[in-house]
Amino acid sequence: MRFHHDTLPQRVHFASGEAAESLTDEIASLGARRVMVIAGAGEREIAERVTGGLPVVHRHDDVVMHVPVEVAERAREAAAAHDADVLVSIGGGSTTGLAKAVALTTGLPIVAVPTTYAGSEATPVWGLTEGSAKTTGTDHKVLPRAIVYDATLTLTLPAGLSAASGLNAVAHCVDSLWAPRTDPVNQTLAAEGVRALRTGLPMVVKEPDALPGREQALYGAYLSALAFASAGSGLHHKICHVLGGMFNLPHAATHAVVLPYVLAFNGAAAPEAETRLAAAFGTPTAREGLARLRDQLDAPRSLRDLGMPSGGIASAAEAVVAAAPAGNPSPVTLPAITDLLRTAWEGAEPR
């Protein structure tokens, strides 16, 4: 057995109902005096509640999905104008992504407070969109110094959005099993992440006001992000980045739709990963486990329903083939990816 594995330096506070206290402790440990809070309008009440005791100098709510470069520039200007010395992001992946865009050019530390299961808070991956192209990269400057997980902050996330966000986390796990830097450590994290997510997410949908399911989902989302941060971006994420940038599709729902098609495409060529996933799902095959989970969550079914035009399939397929990572289990050819995208657009049975 030979492998290289990076463990990222980051502190995690995981306690339901204690976000405000955890944030206060973390800001004090950083010695910060001028806090810039980044939270969209939908998270305003939560943000004000959990940051009420902090030395906040600016509250920034200009948050846009996929982090357009012009939105990032406005946030960077605000951080400079208010002389912020720390960023506190409260929200989902778009909010964390905007904080990362600021940290990328300023070096300011981030304390992330997730309210979804996006997982961006545990990775050093950033993304910016300009025109119809989404660019991603990795830089340790954007890795949040600390994460504050509080399941009570996810209670306002509707069951449908919880399901899509949670399937995004499952996608992190699945992709981590065959991504460019996969290793036994992140494979183990990914498998436990799948187990926690397939346990927690149906509980969230069935009892959206109860905490046990949401705690399991948050725990699974964190593990999925750790695995993804170490393994790197596989074919699934390359596809979703292309689709998000080209057509401005909703991020989590796009992952939820595309995942079963990538699993079908790669699973037969990666039998060890398939066996590990099946065990994590508790089903005879990984495809059965994912299909069962998607049925339980009433997951979105087609790219067409998300607003992708059928005329965009050909150009998207070309972009995916150009961006695909080396070493994908199944050969990434233009005909194969075109067929995958067309089937996902239709919402037909994965093949």
Short mmCIF file of C-alpha atoms in Angstrom, two decimals:
data_model
loop_
_atom_site.label_atom_id
_atom_site.label_comp_id
_atom_site.label_asym_id
_atom_site.label_seq_id
_atom_site.Cartn_x
_atom_site.Cartn_y
_atom_site.Cartn_z
CA MET A 1 0.00 0.00 0.00
CA ARG A 2 1.44 3.37 -1.04
CA PHE A 3 -0.33 6.74 -1.12
CA HIS A 4 0.00 10.44 -0.30
CA HIS A 5 -2.69 12.13 1.77
CA ASP A 6 -3.03 15.77 2.90
CA THR A 7 -4.94 16.54 6.09
CA LEU A 8 -6.04 20.17 6.05
CA PRO A 9 -5.55 22.44 9.09
CA GLN A 10 -8.98 23.47 10.31
CA ARG A 11 -10.91 23.62 13.57
CA VAL A 12 -14.50 22.31 13.74
CA HIS A 13 -17.16 23.25 16.27
CA PHE A 14 -20.14 20.85 16.06
CA ALA A 15 -22.94 21.55 18.53
CA SER A 16 -26.63 22.18 17.94
CA GLY A 17 -27.88 25.46 19.40
CA GLU A 18 -24.41 26.82 20.18
CA ALA A 19 -23.45 28.75 17.04
CA ALA A 20 -23.28 32.13 18.76
CA GLU A 21 -21.06 30.85 21.56
CA SER A 22 -18.80 28.94 19.17
CA LEU A 23 -18.43 31.99 16.93
CA THR A 24 -17.55 34.22 19.87
CA ASP A 25 -14.88 31.79 21.01
CA GLU A 26 -13.44 31.43 17.50
CA ILE A 27 -13.27 35.16 16.80
CA ALA A 28 -11.56 35.66 20.15
CA SER A 29 -9.02 32.94 19.40
CA LEU A 30 -8.18 34.67 16.11
CA GLY A 31 -7.75 38.00 17.88
CA ALA A 32 -10.08 39.62 15.34
CA ARG A 33 -11.53 43.08 15.99
CA ARG A 34 -13.29 43.99 12.74
CA VAL A 35 -15.71 41.35 11.48
CA MET A 36 -17.26 41.41 8.01
CA VAL A 37 -20.35 39.17 7.94
CA ILE A 38 -21.30 37.72 4.56
CA ALA A 39 -24.87 36.40 4.48
CA GLY A 40 -27.57 36.63 1.83
CA ALA A 41 -30.88 38.34 2.49
CA GLY A 42 -32.49 34.99 3.24
CA GLU A 43 -30.07 34.37 6.10
CA ARG A 44 -30.26 37.88 7.58
CA GLU A 45 -32.22 36.92 10.69
CA ILE A 46 -29.95 33.94 11.43
CA ALA A 47 -26.83 36.02 10.81
CA GLU A 48 -27.91 38.83 13.10
CA ARG A 49 -28.84 36.36 15.82
CA VAL A 50 -25.59 34.40 15.88
CA THR A 51 -23.25 37.38 15.35
CA GLY A 52 -24.94 39.79 17.74
CA GLY A 53 -22.05 39.65 20.21
CA LEU A 54 -19.27 40.13 17.65
CA PRO A 55 -17.44 43.36 16.67
CA VAL A 56 -19.17 43.56 13.27
CA VAL A 57 -18.08 46.47 11.05
CA HIS A 58 -20.02 45.46 7.92
CA ARG A 59 -22.84 43.12 6.91
CA HIS A 60 -22.65 42.14 3.25
CA ASP A 61 -25.70 40.55 1.58
CA ASP A 62 -24.78 40.82 -2.12
CA VAL A 63 -24.58 37.04 -2.65
CA VAL A 64 -25.14 35.45 -6.07
CA MET A 65 -25.02 31.80 -7.15
CA HIS A 66 -21.79 30.69 -8.88
CA VAL A 67 -19.99 33.85 -7.62
CA PRO A 68 -19.84 36.13 -10.68
CA VAL A 69 -16.55 38.06 -10.81
CA GLU A 70 -18.30 41.42 -10.50
CA VAL A 71 -20.00 40.27 -7.29
CA ALA A 72 -16.64 39.12 -5.93
CA GLU A 73 -15.08 42.51 -6.74
CA ARG A 74 -17.80 44.35 -4.83
CA ALA A 75 -17.26 42.16 -1.79
CA ARG A 76 -13.50 42.69 -1.96
CA GLU A 77 -14.02 46.45 -2.13
CA ALA A 78 -16.34 46.32 0.87
CA ALA A 79 -13.79 44.35 2.91
CA ALA A 80 -11.12 46.94 2.12
CA ALA A 81 -13.40 49.92 2.75
CA HIS A 82 -14.33 48.63 6.21
CA ASP A 83 -10.81 47.43 7.06
CA ALA A 84 -12.13 43.97 7.95
CA ASP A 85 -9.72 41.58 9.64
CA VAL A 86 -11.91 38.43 9.48
CA LEU A 87 -14.78 37.14 7.34
CA VAL A 88 -17.72 35.27 8.82
CA SER A 89 -19.80 33.52 6.14
CA ILE A 90 -23.29 32.35 7.09
CA GLY A 91 -25.24 30.42 4.48
CA GLY A 92 -24.79 27.85 1.74
CA GLY A 93 -22.19 27.23 -0.91
CA SER A 94 -22.68 30.56 -2.70
CA THR A 95 -22.06 32.48 0.53
CA THR A 96 -18.99 30.44 1.44
CA GLY A 97 -17.81 30.80 -2.15
CA LEU A 98 -18.05 34.59 -1.98
CA ALA A 99 -16.03 34.66 1.24
CA LYS A 100 -13.42 32.50 -0.48
CA ALA A 101 -13.28 34.94 -3.40
CA VAL A 102 -12.47 37.73 -0.94
CA ALA A 103 -9.90 35.62 0.91
CA LEU A 104 -8.24 34.66 -2.38
CA THR A 105 -7.05 38.21 -3.02
CA THR A 106 -6.88 39.59 0.53
CA GLY A 107 -5.68 36.65 2.63
CA LEU A 108 -8.36 37.38 5.24
CA PRO A 109 -9.25 34.40 7.44
CA ILE A 110 -12.73 32.88 7.15
CA VAL A 111 -14.96 31.40 9.82
CA ALA A 112 -17.73 29.51 8.02
CA VAL A 113 -21.19 28.87 9.45
CA PRO A 114 -23.00 26.53 7.01
CA THR A 115 -26.79 26.47 6.78
CA THR A 116 -26.90 23.82 4.02
CA TYR A 117 -25.02 20.62 3.20
CA ALA A 118 -22.86 22.15 0.45
CA GLY A 119 -19.50 21.23 2.01
CA SER A 120 -17.54 24.15 0.54
CA GLU A 121 -16.58 25.17 4.07
CA ALA A 122 -14.18 22.22 4.39
CA THR A 123 -12.31 22.57 1.10
CA PRO A 124 -9.64 24.91 -0.31
CA VAL A 125 -11.49 25.03 -3.65
CA TRP A 126 -12.73 28.36 -5.02
CA GLY A 127 -14.89 29.12 -8.04
CA LEU A 128 -15.70 32.25 -10.05
CA THR A 129 -17.99 32.73 -13.03
CA GLU A 130 -17.37 35.17 -15.85
CA GLY A 131 -19.77 35.20 -18.76
CA SER A 132 -20.74 31.58 -19.37
CA ALA A 133 -17.51 30.06 -18.02
CA LYS A 134 -16.89 28.92 -14.48
CA THR A 135 -13.27 28.79 -13.35
CA THR A 136 -12.23 26.81 -10.28
CA GLY A 137 -8.94 26.50 -8.46
CA THR A 138 -7.33 25.39 -5.23
CA ASP A 139 -5.58 27.69 -2.77
CA HIS A 140 -5.04 27.15 0.93
CA LYS A 141 -5.74 30.86 1.54
CA VAL A 142 -9.43 30.20 0.94
CA LEU A 143 -9.77 27.27 3.34
CA PRO A 144 -11.82 28.54 6.30
CA ARG A 145 -9.80 28.57 9.51
CA ALA A 146 -12.78 27.17 11.37
CA ILE A 147 -16.27 25.81 10.80
CA VAL A 148 -19.22 26.26 13.14
CA TYR A 149 -21.80 23.54 12.59
CA ASP A 150 -25.16 24.06 14.28
CA ALA A 151 -28.00 21.90 12.99
CA THR A 152 -30.62 24.32 14.32
CA LEU A 153 -29.49 26.79 11.64
CA THR A 154 -30.62 24.34 8.91
CA LEU A 155 -34.20 24.12 10.20
CA THR A 156 -35.35 26.88 7.84
CA LEU A 157 -34.01 24.99 4.81
CA PRO A 158 -37.09 23.39 3.18
CA ALA A 159 -37.12 19.62 2.80
CA GLY A 160 -36.78 19.79 -0.99
CA LEU A 161 -33.73 22.03 -0.86
CA SER A 162 -32.31 19.91 1.95
CA ALA A 163 -32.62 16.85 -0.30
CA ALA A 164 -30.88 18.52 -3.25
CA SER A 165 -28.14 19.94 -1.04
CA GLY A 166 -27.67 16.57 0.64
CA LEU A 167 -27.37 14.79 -2.71
CA ASN A 168 -24.67 17.32 -3.60
CA ALA A 169 -22.82 16.03 -0.54
CA VAL A 170 -23.39 12.42 -1.66
CA ALA A 171 -21.85 13.44 -5.00
CA HIS A 172 -18.73 14.64 -3.17
CA CYS A 173 -18.43 11.16 -1.66
CA VAL A 174 -19.02 9.28 -4.90
CA ASP A 175 -16.61 11.42 -6.91
CA SER A 176 -13.95 11.03 -4.19
CA LEU A 177 -13.76 7.28 -4.82
CA TRP A 178 -12.27 7.73 -8.31
CA ALA A 179 -11.04 11.33 -8.40
CA PRO A 180 -7.40 12.04 -9.40
CA ARG A 181 -5.95 11.94 -5.85
CA THR A 182 -8.16 9.27 -4.30
CA ASP A 183 -6.54 7.29 -1.48
CA PRO A 184 -7.63 4.86 1.27
CA VAL A 185 -8.15 7.67 3.80
CA ASN A 186 -10.54 9.77 1.74
CA GLN A 187 -12.27 6.61 0.49
CA THR A 188 -13.02 5.70 4.11
CA LEU A 189 -14.29 9.23 4.83
CA ALA A 190 -16.46 9.08 1.71
CA ALA A 191 -18.03 5.75 2.67
CA GLU A 192 -18.90 6.96 6.17
CA GLY A 193 -20.24 10.16 4.64
CA VAL A 194 -22.60 8.18 2.41
CA ARG A 195 -23.78 6.12 5.37
CA ALA A 196 -24.53 9.25 7.42
CA LEU A 197 -26.26 11.02 4.53
CA ARG A 198 -28.43 8.09 3.48
CA THR A 199 -29.45 7.78 7.15
CA GLY A 200 -30.00 11.47 7.86
CA LEU A 201 -31.54 12.86 4.69
CA PRO A 202 -34.71 10.70 4.69
CA MET A 203 -35.18 11.70 8.34
CA VAL A 204 -34.94 15.37 7.35
CA VAL A 205 -37.63 14.91 4.70
CA LYS A 206 -39.87 12.89 7.02
CA GLU A 207 -39.41 15.09 10.11
CA PRO A 208 -38.03 18.45 8.92
CA ASP A 209 -38.33 20.07 12.36
CA ALA A 210 -36.35 17.35 14.18
CA LEU A 211 -32.62 17.66 14.79
CA PRO A 212 -31.28 14.06 14.65
CA GLY A 213 -31.63 13.77 10.86
CA ARG A 214 -30.17 17.21 10.28
CA GLU A 215 -27.21 16.45 12.54
CA GLN A 216 -26.48 13.24 10.65
CA ALA A 217 -26.75 15.11 7.35
CA LEU A 218 -24.36 17.86 8.52
CA TYR A 219 -21.91 15.27 9.79
CA GLY A 220 -22.08 13.41 6.48
CA ALA A 221 -21.69 16.62 4.50
CA TYR A 222 -18.54 17.48 6.46
CA LEU A 223 -17.03 14.06 5.83
CA SER A 224 -17.92 14.29 2.16
CA ALA A 225 -16.14 17.62 1.88
CA LEU A 226 -13.03 16.27 3.64
CA ALA A 227 -12.91 13.41 1.16
CA PHE A 228 -13.44 15.72 -1.79
CA ALA A 229 -10.81 18.21 -0.61
CA SER A 230 -8.24 15.42 -0.51
CA ALA A 231 -9.26 13.44 -3.61
CA GLY A 232 -9.87 16.35 -5.95
CA SER A 233 -12.53 17.02 -8.52
CA GLY A 234 -13.69 14.01 -10.55
CA LEU A 235 -15.82 13.75 -13.66
CA HIS A 236 -19.11 14.44 -11.88
CA HIS A 237 -17.96 17.81 -10.59
CA LYS A 238 -16.42 18.78 -13.92
CA ILE A 239 -19.79 18.15 -15.57
CA CYS A 240 -21.69 20.16 -12.97
CA HIS A 241 -19.25 23.08 -13.16
CA VAL A 242 -19.64 23.21 -16.93
CA LEU A 243 -23.45 23.11 -16.71
CA GLY A 244 -23.60 25.68 -13.92
CA GLY A 245 -21.36 28.14 -15.73
CA MET A 246 -22.94 27.72 -19.17
CA PHE A 247 -26.61 27.71 -18.20
CA ASN A 248 -26.72 29.17 -14.65
CA LEU A 249 -28.44 26.04 -13.36
CA PRO A 250 -29.11 25.67 -9.62
CA HIS A 251 -25.96 24.16 -8.14
CA ALA A 252 -27.30 21.53 -5.73
CA ALA A 253 -30.15 20.40 -7.97
CA THR A 254 -27.74 19.95 -10.89
CA HIS A 255 -25.60 17.64 -8.76
CA ALA A 256 -28.72 15.74 -7.70
CA VAL A 257 -29.75 15.16 -11.33
CA VAL A 258 -26.33 14.30 -12.78
CA LEU A 259 -25.07 11.94 -10.06
CA PRO A 260 -26.88 8.71 -11.04
CA TYR A 261 -25.70 9.07 -14.64
CA VAL A 262 -22.05 9.44 -13.64
CA LEU A 263 -22.38 6.52 -11.23
CA ALA A 264 -23.80 4.36 -14.04
CA PHE A 265 -21.05 5.54 -16.40
CA ASN A 266 -18.15 4.83 -14.02
CA GLY A 267 -19.45 2.12 -11.69
CA ALA A 268 -18.83 -0.92 -13.87
CA ALA A 269 -15.27 0.23 -14.56
CA ALA A 270 -14.55 0.81 -10.86
CA PRO A 271 -15.73 -2.39 -9.10
CA GLU A 272 -13.95 -1.70 -5.79
CA ALA A 273 -15.56 1.73 -5.52
CA GLU A 274 -18.93 0.26 -6.47
CA THR A 275 -18.66 -2.41 -3.78
CA ARG A 276 -17.67 0.14 -1.14
CA LEU A 277 -20.58 2.40 -2.10
CA ALA A 278 -23.06 -0.46 -2.04
CA ALA A 279 -21.97 -1.33 1.50
CA ALA A 280 -22.33 2.30 2.57
CA PHE A 281 -25.83 2.47 1.08
CA GLY A 282 -26.69 -0.90 2.63
CA THR A 283 -27.91 -2.27 -0.73
CA PRO A 284 -26.77 -4.99 -3.15
CA THR A 285 -25.44 -2.40 -5.62
CA ALA A 286 -24.52 1.26 -5.43
CA ARG A 287 -26.99 2.15 -8.17
CA GLU A 288 -29.81 0.53 -6.19
CA GLY A 289 -28.79 2.44 -3.07
CA LEU A 290 -28.66 5.80 -4.82
CA ALA A 291 -31.96 5.14 -6.62
CA ARG A 292 -33.64 4.26 -3.32
CA LEU A 293 -32.30 7.40 -1.65
CA ARG A 294 -33.42 9.59 -4.55
CA ASP A 295 -36.91 8.07 -4.37
CA GLN A 296 -37.07 8.73 -0.63
CA LEU A 297 -36.06 12.35 -1.20
CA ASP A 298 -38.20 12.94 -4.31
CA ALA A 299 -35.05 14.28 -5.96
CA PRO A 300 -35.11 16.36 -9.17
CA ARG A 301 -34.99 14.10 -12.22
CA SER A 302 -33.88 15.95 -15.34
CA LEU A 303 -31.70 18.78 -16.57
CA ARG A 304 -34.62 19.85 -18.74
CA ASP A 305 -36.67 20.55 -15.62
CA LEU A 306 -33.84 22.73 -14.28
CA GLY A 307 -33.92 24.95 -17.35
CA MET A 308 -31.10 23.58 -19.49
CA PRO A 309 -31.83 24.02 -23.22
CA SER A 310 -31.56 20.91 -25.38
CA GLY A 311 -29.53 22.92 -27.86
CA GLY A 312 -26.77 23.28 -25.28
CA ILE A 313 -25.99 19.57 -25.01
CA ALA A 314 -23.39 19.51 -27.79
CA SER A 315 -21.40 22.51 -26.56
CA ALA A 316 -21.58 21.29 -22.96
CA ALA A 317 -20.31 17.85 -23.95
CA GLU A 318 -17.31 19.39 -25.71
CA ALA A 319 -16.50 21.50 -22.64
CA VAL A 320 -16.79 18.48 -20.32
CA VAL A 321 -14.45 16.38 -22.46
CA ALA A 322 -11.93 19.22 -22.46
CA ALA A 323 -12.13 19.57 -18.66
CA ALA A 324 -12.34 15.87 -17.70
CA PRO A 325 -9.65 14.66 -15.29
CA ALA A 326 -7.12 12.11 -16.43
CA GLY A 327 -7.61 8.57 -15.19
CA ASN A 328 -11.40 8.51 -15.08
CA PRO A 329 -12.48 4.85 -14.76
CA SER A 330 -14.44 4.91 -18.06
CA PRO A 331 -13.00 6.55 -21.19
CA VAL A 332 -14.30 10.11 -21.52
CA THR A 333 -15.19 10.45 -25.18
CA LEU A 334 -17.39 13.00 -26.91
CA PRO A 335 -20.03 10.41 -27.95
CA ALA A 336 -20.16 8.96 -24.42
CA ILE A 337 -20.52 12.32 -22.68
CA THR A 338 -23.05 13.54 -25.24
CA ASP A 339 -25.14 10.44 -24.53
CA LEU A 340 -24.77 10.92 -20.77
CA LEU A 341 -25.91 14.55 -20.94
CA ARG A 342 -28.78 13.81 -23.30
CA THR A 343 -30.04 11.03 -21.02
CA ALA A 344 -29.74 13.32 -17.98
CA TRP A 345 -31.53 16.10 -19.89
CA GLU A 346 -34.40 13.75 -20.63
CA GLY A 347 -34.42 12.27 -17.12
CA ALA A 348 -34.34 8.79 -18.66
CA GLU A 349 -33.10 5.67 -16.87
CA PRO A 350 -29.29 5.85 -16.39
CA ARG A 351 -27.41 3.42 -18.63
#
